[in-house]
Amino acid sequence: MAEKQGDLQIGEVAQRTGVTQRTLRFYEEKGLLRPPSRMDGGFRLYSEEDVKRVQHIRRLQDLLGVSLADIKEMVDADEVLRELRSQYRPESAITEKRKQLQKATDVTKAQFAIVKQKTEQMREMETQLEERLKLFARWKQELDELEKKAAPSRG
Amino acid sequence: MAEKQGDLQIGEVAQRTGVTQRTLRFYEEKGLLRPPSRMDGGFRLYSEEDVKRVQHIRRLQDLLGVSLADIKEMVDADEVLRELRSQYRPESAITEKRKQLQKATDVTKAQFAIVKQKTEQMREMETQLEERLKLFARWKQELDELEKKAAPSRG
DNA sequence: TCCAACCTTGACGTTGGCGTAAGGTGTACC
DNA sequence: GGTACACCTTACGCCAACGTCAAGGTTGGA
């Protein structure tokens, strides 16, 4: 198997996502990334989808600050989503589908709750910091004027 | 020195803040909390201020997900703020004050930048998740209707 | 055919943020 | 002054999330 058009080796993926190759292998090991296809010699071949996935994982890490285990749960829900998208499937599996959909919904709702709560608190913090900056600005003003009075332009 | 009115032992602080005693000592060790006063026997005595400080640290940890080293920088800025509040001080120290104020302002601005960026991204994620939930809801509808047609009330 | 650049799988190392156990001391209350 | 409980320091332990070799195989071009 030669390198298929559009596929990426691990080095390129690392560059484009800003993580190390070690991290990519680590994510694979932990089940956060599906094992990619390989070249004949064993080199990993990633797709654009994989790149997006990595970026998604990083966003979750950075923004939510949750563990990779939790993130795995979340991206697994993504996988379910993709699977469900391939509608054409045995009708017998409809109960299964329903279960998967339920699971995905639950996970997403949980995630949504976290995000909502955090945005809320972040906004609070944002205004607090804003207030503080204003306060600092006023103090600086006062300092400036104090200095002007203490040592009026002696030039 | 008996236990002063209004002061708290480490156990109470732990309970009220939801962290362990170990964590409180650890924060002290790392300079995130000023060494509290002590009873004659060596028991730590915390103030209400300390409690607030711990809660603040935890919020920073949880929301921003930054290292304790970074948080130290931030809460040190708080300390500067408190010091600057005691205005009555030798005039000779005005240059020093200015420097401290500058530093505090810088740190606060940096923090503000982080918070702002994160809130932004969080809001994006929020809407994404909302969309996804809607999609899931629609799919569930479809599944329901599909089932109704496949097996119409056979009672 | 040969080489440089790229990749592979182990396997051990590191850092942050605490947990936990040991062995001893303080405090409060009867 | 005994006892039950809260606290003290010291020090080793632990887990997540990678970092960092080491020793070798693959690829693609000259």
XYZ file of C-alpha atoms (C1' of nucleotides) in Angstrom:
370
model
C 0.000 0.000 0.000
C 1.573 3.218 -1.143
C 0.772 6.535 0.473
C -2.735 7.323 -0.615
C -3.463 10.760 -1.903
C -4.555 13.073 0.850
C -3.321 10.948 3.698
C -0.912 12.293 6.242
C 1.993 10.806 8.102
C 2.284 11.273 11.799
C 4.823 14.049 11.489
C 2.553 16.223 9.425
C -0.362 15.655 11.737
C 1.820 16.565 14.668
C 2.860 19.799 13.003
C -0.612 20.780 11.973
C -2.167 20.062 15.347
C 0.652 21.340 17.477
C 1.010 18.168 19.481
C 3.912 15.744 19.460
C 4.000 12.411 17.729
C 4.223 10.805 21.127
C 0.952 12.427 22.063
C -0.741 11.108 18.945
C 0.391 7.578 19.696
C -0.619 8.074 23.279
C -4.127 9.138 22.303
C -4.385 6.123 20.067
C -3.249 3.898 22.897
C -5.889 5.363 25.172
C -8.616 4.934 22.606
C -9.123 8.606 21.903
C -8.112 8.133 18.287
C -9.052 5.119 16.234
C -6.007 3.197 15.059
C -5.216 4.785 11.710
C -4.494 2.843 8.565
C -0.916 1.989 7.794
C 1.498 1.926 4.896
C 3.064 -1.396 3.971
C 6.010 -0.693 6.148
C 3.879 0.120 9.142
C 3.874 3.929 8.976
C 0.638 5.425 10.256
C -1.607 7.172 7.740
C -4.035 9.732 9.093
C -6.991 11.403 7.414
C -8.229 14.966 7.627
C -10.941 13.701 9.925
C -8.285 12.538 12.331
C -6.734 15.972 12.335
C -10.066 17.520 13.233
C -10.496 14.975 15.943
C -7.191 15.838 17.528
C -8.035 19.512 17.424
C -11.337 18.756 19.048
C -9.672 16.778 21.812
C -7.304 19.621 22.482
C -10.117 22.137 22.656
C -11.888 19.988 25.197
C -8.725 19.642 27.222
C -7.973 23.307 27.134
C -11.446 24.669 27.672
C -13.040 22.185 30.006
C -9.923 20.945 31.719
C -11.334 17.461 32.127
C -9.411 14.214 32.074
C -8.680 12.288 28.907
C -10.915 9.535 30.246
C -13.832 11.951 30.293
C -12.880 13.258 26.895
C -12.921 9.730 25.606
C -16.529 9.456 26.679
C -17.310 12.625 24.812
C -15.600 11.741 21.569
C -17.067 8.267 21.721
C -20.401 10.011 21.551
C -19.138 11.685 18.414
C -18.352 8.306 16.981
C -21.865 7.134 17.693
C -23.083 10.186 15.866
C -21.114 9.264 12.795
C -22.316 5.698 12.935
C -25.912 6.743 13.275
C -25.453 8.914 10.245
C -25.081 5.814 8.092
C -28.800 5.270 8.215
C -28.921 2.313 5.896
C -28.629 -0.485 8.394
C -30.589 -3.578 9.334
C -33.951 -2.627 10.725
C -33.463 -5.169 13.432
C -30.897 -2.891 14.962
C -33.416 -0.186 15.681
C -33.471 -0.856 19.387
C -29.723 -0.714 19.386
C -29.829 2.569 17.549
C -32.232 3.993 20.041
C -29.939 3.037 22.879
C -26.930 4.577 21.222
C -28.827 7.728 20.484
C -29.925 7.925 24.089
C -26.377 7.509 25.295
C -25.051 10.129 22.927
C -27.784 12.501 24.014
C -26.982 11.969 27.679
C -23.294 12.551 27.213
C -23.925 15.652 25.163
C -26.333 17.017 27.728
C -23.806 16.475 30.485
C -21.168 18.223 28.442
C -23.539 21.047 27.714
C -24.246 21.466 31.414
C -20.564 21.744 32.189
C -19.991 24.248 29.439
C -22.945 26.342 30.462
C -21.939 26.490 34.080
C -18.400 27.388 33.187
C -19.337 30.125 30.750
C -21.510 31.584 33.474
C -18.698 31.644 36.011
C -16.270 32.904 33.435
C -18.468 35.840 32.702
C -18.591 36.672 36.382
C -14.861 36.532 36.586
C -14.587 38.654 33.489
C -16.580 41.489 35.006
C -14.664 41.225 38.265
C -11.406 41.618 36.442
C -12.785 44.508 34.496
C -13.717 46.270 37.715
C -10.296 45.666 39.085
C -8.628 47.137 36.046
C -10.724 50.253 36.378
C -9.719 50.511 40.008
C -6.073 50.203 39.108
C -6.451 52.886 36.494
C -7.960 55.257 39.049
C -5.145 54.576 41.468
C -2.607 55.293 38.852
C -4.310 58.608 38.187
C -4.126 59.439 41.872
C -0.480 58.535 41.986
C 0.195 60.765 39.021
C -1.539 63.736 40.583
C 0.091 63.146 43.931
C 3.448 63.309 42.264
C 2.596 66.445 40.361
C 1.729 68.269 43.570
C 4.729 66.979 45.464
C 7.189 68.002 42.777
C 5.696 70.628 40.474
C 7.580 71.052 37.240
C 10.926 72.205 38.482
C 12.390 72.771 34.991
C -2.421 32.176 72.826
C -5.904 30.752 73.016
C -8.056 30.361 69.956
C -9.059 33.863 69.007
C -12.688 34.554 68.339
C -13.529 34.119 64.701
C -10.450 32.169 63.774
C -10.665 28.773 62.202
C -8.684 25.619 62.576
C -7.556 23.747 59.537
C -10.317 21.175 59.768
C -13.049 23.771 59.574
C -11.391 25.527 56.682
C -11.074 22.224 54.896
C -14.747 21.500 55.369
C -15.911 24.913 54.292
C -13.732 25.045 51.207
C -14.097 21.433 50.193
C -10.392 20.764 50.019
C -8.350 18.508 52.283
C -6.077 19.606 55.068
C -3.211 18.254 53.050
C -4.130 20.590 50.231
C -4.175 23.586 52.560
C -0.720 22.777 53.876
C 0.416 22.147 50.347
C -0.789 25.549 49.174
C 0.990 27.141 52.094
C 4.157 25.267 51.200
C 3.922 26.517 47.627
C 3.337 30.080 48.707
C -0.265 30.281 47.577
C -1.413 30.916 51.117
C 0.463 33.058 53.591
C 1.573 31.071 56.616
C -1.348 31.489 59.006
C -0.973 32.425 62.642
C -0.682 29.640 65.161
C -1.974 28.657 68.549
C 0.574 28.081 71.300
C 0.654 24.422 70.536
C 1.331 25.010 66.872
C -2.182 24.554 65.473
C -2.838 26.725 62.435
C -5.378 29.511 62.790
C -6.993 30.776 59.611
C -9.081 33.865 59.010
C -12.157 34.376 56.872
C -9.906 36.077 54.363
C -7.955 32.875 54.047
C -11.125 30.977 53.311
C -11.976 33.364 50.511
C -8.500 33.039 49.180
C -8.752 29.279 48.996
C -12.070 29.530 47.214
C -10.542 31.959 44.781
C -7.654 29.621 44.082
C -10.035 26.794 43.432
C -12.097 28.861 41.039
C -8.968 29.741 39.120
C -7.935 26.107 39.015
C -11.306 24.912 37.909
C -12.146 27.624 35.428
C -8.834 28.486 33.866
C -7.105 25.169 34.349
C -3.745 26.817 34.801
C -0.901 25.583 36.973
C -0.559 26.491 40.615
C 2.581 28.390 39.709
C 0.530 30.646 37.445
C -2.150 30.958 40.070
C 0.496 32.044 42.525
C 1.356 34.912 40.202
C -2.282 35.897 40.093
C -2.938 35.799 43.796
C 0.309 37.593 44.456
C -1.184 40.401 42.448
C -4.097 40.287 44.866
C -1.698 40.662 47.721
C -0.192 43.721 46.119
C -3.669 45.087 45.828
C -4.257 44.683 49.541
C -0.925 46.284 50.346
C -1.585 49.224 48.107
C -4.879 49.706 49.873
C -3.039 50.727 53.016
C -2.389 54.145 51.519
C -0.715 55.697 54.529
C 2.869 54.832 53.823
C 6.171 56.674 53.494
C 6.082 58.993 50.521
C 9.531 57.851 49.589
C 8.038 54.541 48.527
C 5.974 56.094 45.772
C 8.184 54.765 43.019
C 7.916 51.339 44.562
C 4.154 51.675 44.687
C 4.048 52.620 41.060
C 6.045 49.576 40.142
C 3.825 47.275 42.140
C 0.737 48.800 40.636
C 2.160 48.308 37.189
C 2.926 44.700 37.893
C -0.517 44.038 39.322
C -2.073 45.717 36.301
C -0.049 43.604 33.919
C -0.921 40.356 35.616
C -4.569 41.285 35.761
C -4.605 42.212 32.104
C -3.013 38.910 31.176
C -5.580 37.076 33.233
C -8.352 39.096 31.668
C -7.112 38.174 28.226
C -7.176 34.492 29.058
C -10.638 34.695 30.505
C -11.972 36.638 27.577
C -10.602 34.241 25.024
C -11.940 31.277 26.894
C -15.413 32.682 27.342
C -15.473 33.323 23.629
C -14.547 29.756 22.759
C -16.898 28.401 25.366
C -19.774 30.264 23.828
C -18.939 28.743 20.473
C -18.883 25.311 21.978
C -22.138 26.002 23.726
C -23.961 26.757 20.510
C -22.395 23.752 18.818
C -23.668 21.478 21.530
C -27.070 23.079 21.350
C -27.232 22.353 17.637
C -26.227 18.800 18.246
C -28.924 18.289 20.828
C -31.519 19.582 18.400
C -30.245 17.164 15.794
C -30.487 14.284 18.232
C -34.019 15.279 19.101
C -35.002 15.246 15.441
C -33.475 11.838 14.965
C -35.332 10.487 17.900
C -38.549 11.789 16.353
C -37.726 10.013 13.144
C -37.016 6.815 14.974
C -40.311 7.048 16.785
C -42.257 7.537 13.595
C -40.379 4.805 11.824
C -41.370 2.420 14.567
C -44.983 3.491 14.507
C -45.238 2.697 10.818
C -43.364 -0.590 11.121
C -45.513 -1.856 13.961
C -48.794 0.034 14.162
C -50.643 -0.415 17.428
C -51.323 -4.101 17.383
C -53.370 -4.101 20.588
C 22.725 0.691 -3.843
C 23.105 3.942 -0.543
C 21.778 7.702 2.311
C 19.063 11.076 5.042
C 14.814 11.735 6.807
C 11.090 9.601 8.739
C 9.014 6.179 11.170
C 8.393 1.914 14.438
C 7.924 -0.297 19.218
C 9.460 -0.739 23.779
C 10.611 1.006 28.158
C 11.961 4.002 31.601
C 11.769 9.124 33.355
C 9.401 13.430 34.774
C 6.230 16.801 36.682
C 2.245 18.540 39.070
C -0.970 18.013 42.555
C -1.904 16.087 45.865
C -2.893 11.046 49.006
C -1.550 8.476 52.747
C 0.762 6.365 56.501
C 3.802 6.821 60.659
C 4.888 8.534 64.910
C 4.289 12.096 67.936
C 1.950 16.450 70.231
C -2.120 19.662 71.661
C -6.719 20.570 73.292
C -11.006 20.037 75.542
C -13.732 18.010 78.651
C -14.956 15.033 82.448
C -4.991 13.457 84.812
C -6.952 10.515 81.591
C -9.068 10.062 77.228
C -10.837 11.063 72.673
C -10.115 13.650 69.023
C -7.782 17.258 66.226
C -3.579 18.541 64.712
C 1.660 18.481 63.790
C 5.834 17.218 60.611
C 8.261 14.019 57.671
C 8.433 11.336 53.979
C 7.326 8.140 50.708
C 3.471 6.903 47.160
C 0.551 7.611 43.164
C -1.679 8.834 38.823
C -2.245 11.346 34.565
C -0.202 12.972 30.583
C 3.045 12.906 28.378
C 8.861 13.339 27.541
C 12.878 11.008 26.278
C 16.050 7.813 24.947
C 17.456 3.391 22.455
C 17.732 0.262 18.762
C 16.170 -0.684 14.823
C 12.993 -0.727 10.225
C 10.946 2.149 5.958
C 10.812 5.507 2.270
C 12.053 8.016 -1.551
C 15.420 10.126 -4.217
C 20.269 10.479 -6.358
